[in-house]
Structure formats: C-alpha cells, structure tokens
Amino acid sequence: MATILLADENIQGHVDRLVKRIQSEPWSEFWAYLEMSCVSFADIGLNPGDTDAAVWHRCQERRAILITSNRNDDGPDSLENTIRNCNTPQSLPVFTIGDPDRTLAERHYQDKVIWALLERLLEIDNLLGTGRLYIPQDST
C-alpha cells in the first residue's frame, strides 16, 4: 500500500526538506519500499484556511499521514479535540514533529526525525487508532 504524506500548512518547507533527504541515501530504499509520496493541501482538495477537523477528516478519507508541528487544543475544531472525538481503531495517526525548526538548523535532529518517521511508517498497521505520535519521541 502506498504511503501518502501531507505536511500541515505551517511546516510545508520543513517537510519538503525531510522528504528530499528521505529520497536520498541512506533512506531512498525506504522511500521506494513504502511507495511514498508527498501531497499538498490542494492535491487532496484542502485550502490553507481549513479547520484542523477538516484536515484530519480529509487525511483519514484519503489515507494520508498528516505531519504537523505541535498544535494546541483551541476549540471544538482543534486537531486535539478532533482526534479525541473522532479517532477510531482504524484511524491513521498524526505525526507531530517535536521541534520543527530544529529540522532546518540541525542535521542530527533531522536524522532523528527521519528515522522515527520511517520506523513508524514501517509499522503503521500496528499504530492505527493511536491518535497523535511525536517524532522523535525526545527532543535531544
């Protein structure tokens, strides 16, 4: 099954940089094996101003993995509230990069994010229904 990634609108450039690295050595075999692609909001019928709830639901419909920065729980359409209320045992998790700006400044941190993402994508069937997962799990 193909793996579709969608960067949240506020970290598109961060994810683009990660994707470019994943497409090169030593990760390019993972890219091919997982049949990975990266889509934009427009590619799956979203607009930049759409609510977190609309984004989450579209990702579930299209089976796209949403990659976000750390969002808060602001209101009924927030990502956290949407996951809390709509997540099912078959829902894809949302991957949240703990410190996205470090992916731009620190190659070591970028590597940790990539490895964490790839490890989780390889076991995605076991992660359905988990809600939100942070990559990497620690911020060091």
PDB file of C-alpha atoms in Angstrom:
ATOM      1  CA  MET A   1       0.000   0.000   0.000  1.00  0.00           C
ATOM      2  CA  ALA A   2       1.332   3.429  -0.915  1.00  0.00           C
ATOM      3  CA  THR A   3       2.258   5.843   1.867  1.00  0.00           C
ATOM      4  CA  ILE A   4       0.968   9.361   1.337  1.00  0.00           C
ATOM      5  CA  LEU A   5       2.379  12.194   3.436  1.00  0.00           C
ATOM      6  CA  LEU A   6       0.696  15.562   3.931  1.00  0.00           C
ATOM      7  CA  ALA A   7       2.537  18.407   5.611  1.00  0.00           C
ATOM      8  CA  ASP A   8       0.458  20.763   7.700  1.00  0.00           C
ATOM      9  CA  GLU A   9       0.391  24.164   6.049  1.00  0.00           C
ATOM     10  CA  ASN A  10       2.694  25.816   8.591  1.00  0.00           C
ATOM     11  CA  ILE A  11       5.519  23.275   8.181  1.00  0.00           C
ATOM     12  CA  GLN A  12       5.413  22.553   4.441  1.00  0.00           C
ATOM     13  CA  GLY A  13       9.006  23.741   3.961  1.00  0.00           C
ATOM     14  CA  HIS A  14      10.225  21.648   6.885  1.00  0.00           C
ATOM     15  CA  VAL A  15       8.605  18.500   5.496  1.00  0.00           C
ATOM     16  CA  ASP A  16       9.820  19.272   1.965  1.00  0.00           C
ATOM     17  CA  ARG A  17      13.369  19.292   3.324  1.00  0.00           C
ATOM     18  CA  LEU A  18      12.830  15.998   5.150  1.00  0.00           C
ATOM     19  CA  VAL A  19      11.301  14.396   2.058  1.00  0.00           C
ATOM     20  CA  LYS A  20      14.234  15.478  -0.081  1.00  0.00           C
ATOM     21  CA  ARG A  21      16.597  13.775   2.355  1.00  0.00           C
ATOM     22  CA  ILE A  22      14.447  10.617   2.550  1.00  0.00           C
ATOM     23  CA  GLN A  23      14.630  10.348  -1.230  1.00  0.00           C
ATOM     24  CA  SER A  24      18.446  10.157  -0.999  1.00  0.00           C
ATOM     25  CA  GLU A  25      20.846   7.719   0.649  1.00  0.00           C
ATOM     26  CA  PRO A  26      20.674   6.064   3.102  1.00  0.00           C
ATOM     27  CA  TRP A  27      16.866   6.255   3.105  1.00  0.00           C
ATOM     28  CA  SER A  28      15.942   6.027  -0.585  1.00  0.00           C
ATOM     29  CA  GLU A  29      15.201   2.302  -0.323  1.00  0.00           C
ATOM     30  CA  PHE A  30      12.611   3.054   2.372  1.00  0.00           C
ATOM     31  CA  TRP A  31      11.046   5.680   0.099  1.00  0.00           C
ATOM     32  CA  ALA A  32      10.707   3.103  -2.673  1.00  0.00           C
ATOM     33  CA  TYR A  33       9.646   0.206  -0.420  1.00  0.00           C
ATOM     34  CA  LEU A  34       6.900   2.250   1.244  1.00  0.00           C
ATOM     35  CA  GLU A  35       5.859   3.707  -2.129  1.00  0.00           C
ATOM     36  CA  MET A  36       5.988   7.123  -0.512  1.00  0.00           C
ATOM     37  CA  SER A  37       4.665  10.350  -1.969  1.00  0.00           C
ATOM     38  CA  CYS A  38       4.093  13.781  -0.545  1.00  0.00           C
ATOM     39  CA  VAL A  39       0.940  15.697  -1.444  1.00  0.00           C
ATOM     40  CA  SER A  40      -0.135  19.279  -0.873  1.00  0.00           C
ATOM     41  CA  PHE A  41      -3.355  20.622   0.589  1.00  0.00           C
ATOM     42  CA  ALA A  42      -4.551  21.455  -2.927  1.00  0.00           C
ATOM     43  CA  ASP A  43      -3.739  17.934  -4.166  1.00  0.00           C
ATOM     44  CA  ILE A  44      -6.315  16.452  -1.804  1.00  0.00           C
ATOM     45  CA  GLY A  45      -8.891  19.219  -2.003  1.00  0.00           C
ATOM     46  CA  LEU A  46      -7.968  21.280   1.051  1.00  0.00           C
ATOM     47  CA  ASN A  47      -7.488  25.012   1.398  1.00  0.00           C
ATOM     48  CA  PRO A  48      -4.846  26.606   3.663  1.00  0.00           C
ATOM     49  CA  GLY A  49      -7.505  28.074   5.961  1.00  0.00           C
ATOM     50  CA  ASP A  50      -9.427  24.836   6.507  1.00  0.00           C
ATOM     51  CA  THR A  51     -10.034  23.827  10.106  1.00  0.00           C
ATOM     52  CA  ASP A  52      -7.947  21.187  11.818  1.00  0.00           C
ATOM     53  CA  ALA A  53     -11.037  18.990  11.853  1.00  0.00           C
ATOM     54  CA  ALA A  54     -11.472  19.288   8.085  1.00  0.00           C
ATOM     55  CA  VAL A  55      -7.780  18.486   7.528  1.00  0.00           C
ATOM     56  CA  TRP A  56      -7.872  15.445   9.831  1.00  0.00           C
ATOM     57  CA  HIS A  57     -11.043  14.075   8.241  1.00  0.00           C
ATOM     58  CA  ARG A  58      -9.675  14.532   4.702  1.00  0.00           C
ATOM     59  CA  CYS A  59      -6.460  12.759   5.679  1.00  0.00           C
ATOM     60  CA  GLN A  60      -8.479   9.840   7.016  1.00  0.00           C
ATOM     61  CA  GLU A  61     -10.611   9.722   3.838  1.00  0.00           C
ATOM     62  CA  ARG A  62      -7.559   9.814   1.562  1.00  0.00           C
ATOM     63  CA  ARG A  63      -5.406   7.632   3.852  1.00  0.00           C
ATOM     64  CA  ALA A  64      -2.762  10.350   4.062  1.00  0.00           C
ATOM     65  CA  ILE A  65      -0.399  10.676   7.005  1.00  0.00           C
ATOM     66  CA  LEU A  66      -0.619  14.190   8.433  1.00  0.00           C
ATOM     67  CA  ILE A  67       2.649  15.660   9.698  1.00  0.00           C
ATOM     68  CA  THR A  68       2.220  18.649  11.997  1.00  0.00           C
ATOM     69  CA  SER A  69       4.029  20.882  14.393  1.00  0.00           C
ATOM     70  CA  ASN A  70       2.740  20.965  17.943  1.00  0.00           C
ATOM     71  CA  ARG A  71      -0.833  22.268  17.859  1.00  0.00           C
ATOM     72  CA  ASN A  72      -2.841  23.255  20.887  1.00  0.00           C
ATOM     73  CA  ASP A  73      -6.379  22.379  21.901  1.00  0.00           C
ATOM     74  CA  ASP A  74      -8.221  25.547  20.879  1.00  0.00           C
ATOM     75  CA  GLY A  75     -11.879  24.804  20.484  1.00  0.00           C
ATOM     76  CA  PRO A  76     -14.119  22.145  19.013  1.00  0.00           C
ATOM     77  CA  ASP A  77     -12.388  22.094  15.601  1.00  0.00           C
ATOM     78  CA  SER A  78      -8.863  21.794  17.006  1.00  0.00           C
ATOM     79  CA  LEU A  79      -6.753  18.823  15.991  1.00  0.00           C
ATOM     80  CA  GLU A  80      -6.512  17.500  19.538  1.00  0.00           C
ATOM     81  CA  ASN A  81     -10.264  17.735  20.063  1.00  0.00           C
ATOM     82  CA  THR A  82     -10.938  16.147  16.663  1.00  0.00           C
ATOM     83  CA  ILE A  83      -8.668  13.210  17.457  1.00  0.00           C
ATOM     84  CA  ARG A  84     -10.227  12.831  20.899  1.00  0.00           C
ATOM     85  CA  ASN A  85     -13.773  12.773  19.492  1.00  0.00           C
ATOM     86  CA  CYS A  86     -13.392  11.134  16.079  1.00  0.00           C
ATOM     87  CA  ASN A  87     -10.484   8.708  16.339  1.00  0.00           C
ATOM     88  CA  THR A  88     -11.371   5.063  15.714  1.00  0.00           C
ATOM     89  CA  PRO A  89      -9.285   1.881  15.882  1.00  0.00           C
ATOM     90  CA  GLN A  90      -8.774   2.219  12.094  1.00  0.00           C
ATOM     91  CA  SER A  91      -7.736   5.897  12.093  1.00  0.00           C
ATOM     92  CA  LEU A  92      -4.289   6.815  10.878  1.00  0.00           C
ATOM     93  CA  PRO A  93      -2.118   8.522  13.468  1.00  0.00           C
ATOM     94  CA  VAL A  94      -0.959  12.117  13.158  1.00  0.00           C
ATOM     95  CA  PHE A  95       2.801  12.575  13.378  1.00  0.00           C
ATOM     96  CA  THR A  96       3.877  15.692  15.234  1.00  0.00           C
ATOM     97  CA  ILE A  97       7.446  16.913  14.907  1.00  0.00           C
ATOM     98  CA  GLY A  98       8.522  17.935  18.383  1.00  0.00           C
ATOM     99  CA  ASP A  99      10.670  20.884  17.278  1.00  0.00           C
ATOM    100  CA  PRO A 100      10.242  21.565  13.548  1.00  0.00           C
ATOM    101  CA  ASP A 101      12.664  24.488  13.441  1.00  0.00           C
ATOM    102  CA  ARG A 102      15.468  22.172  14.580  1.00  0.00           C
ATOM    103  CA  THR A 103      14.906  20.172  11.376  1.00  0.00           C
ATOM    104  CA  LEU A 104      16.045  23.270   9.483  1.00  0.00           C
ATOM    105  CA  ALA A 105      19.066  24.000  11.655  1.00  0.00           C
ATOM    106  CA  GLU A 106      20.400  20.673  12.916  1.00  0.00           C
ATOM    107  CA  ARG A 107      21.195  17.746  10.652  1.00  0.00           C
ATOM    108  CA  HIS A 108      21.439  15.379  13.630  1.00  0.00           C
ATOM    109  CA  TYR A 109      17.890  16.258  14.712  1.00  0.00           C
ATOM    110  CA  GLN A 110      16.682  15.973  11.124  1.00  0.00           C
ATOM    111  CA  ASP A 111      18.130  12.456  11.012  1.00  0.00           C
ATOM    112  CA  LYS A 112      16.329  11.540  14.241  1.00  0.00           C
ATOM    113  CA  VAL A 113      13.019  12.786  12.843  1.00  0.00           C
ATOM    114  CA  ILE A 114      13.521  10.822   9.609  1.00  0.00           C
ATOM    115  CA  TRP A 115      14.429   7.591  11.403  1.00  0.00           C
ATOM    116  CA  ALA A 116      11.476   7.957  13.782  1.00  0.00           C
ATOM    117  CA  LEU A 117       9.101   8.631  10.897  1.00  0.00           C
ATOM    118  CA  LEU A 118      10.343   5.692   8.852  1.00  0.00           C
ATOM    119  CA  GLU A 119      10.239   3.291  11.809  1.00  0.00           C
ATOM    120  CA  ARG A 120       6.635   4.229  12.483  1.00  0.00           C
ATOM    121  CA  LEU A 121       5.621   4.050   8.834  1.00  0.00           C
ATOM    122  CA  LEU A 122       7.030   0.521   8.643  1.00  0.00           C
ATOM    123  CA  GLU A 123       4.685  -0.493  11.466  1.00  0.00           C
ATOM    124  CA  ILE A 124       1.751   1.744  10.531  1.00  0.00           C
ATOM    125  CA  ASP A 125      -0.816  -1.072  10.746  1.00  0.00           C
ATOM    126  CA  ASN A 126       0.094  -1.517  14.423  1.00  0.00           C
ATOM    127  CA  LEU A 127      -0.301   2.218  15.074  1.00  0.00           C
ATOM    128  CA  LEU A 128      -3.844   2.671  13.788  1.00  0.00           C
ATOM    129  CA  GLY A 129      -6.042   4.313  16.379  1.00  0.00           C
ATOM    130  CA  THR A 130      -3.178   5.726  18.431  1.00  0.00           C
ATOM    131  CA  GLY A 131      -4.082   9.364  17.732  1.00  0.00           C
ATOM    132  CA  ARG A 132      -1.006  11.564  17.807  1.00  0.00           C
ATOM    133  CA  LEU A 133       2.604  10.375  17.846  1.00  0.00           C
ATOM    134  CA  TYR A 134       5.592  12.641  18.382  1.00  0.00           C
ATOM    135  CA  ILE A 135       8.691  12.287  16.225  1.00  0.00           C
ATOM    136  CA  PRO A 136      11.236  11.918  17.561  1.00  0.00           C
ATOM    137  CA  GLN A 137       9.949  10.866  20.956  1.00  0.00           C
ATOM    138  CA  ASP A 138      12.522  13.003  22.743  1.00  0.00           C
ATOM    139  CA  SER A 139      13.787  16.438  21.780  1.00  0.00           C
ATOM    140  CA  THR A 140      17.523  15.802  22.158  1.00  0.00           C
TER     141      THR A 140
END
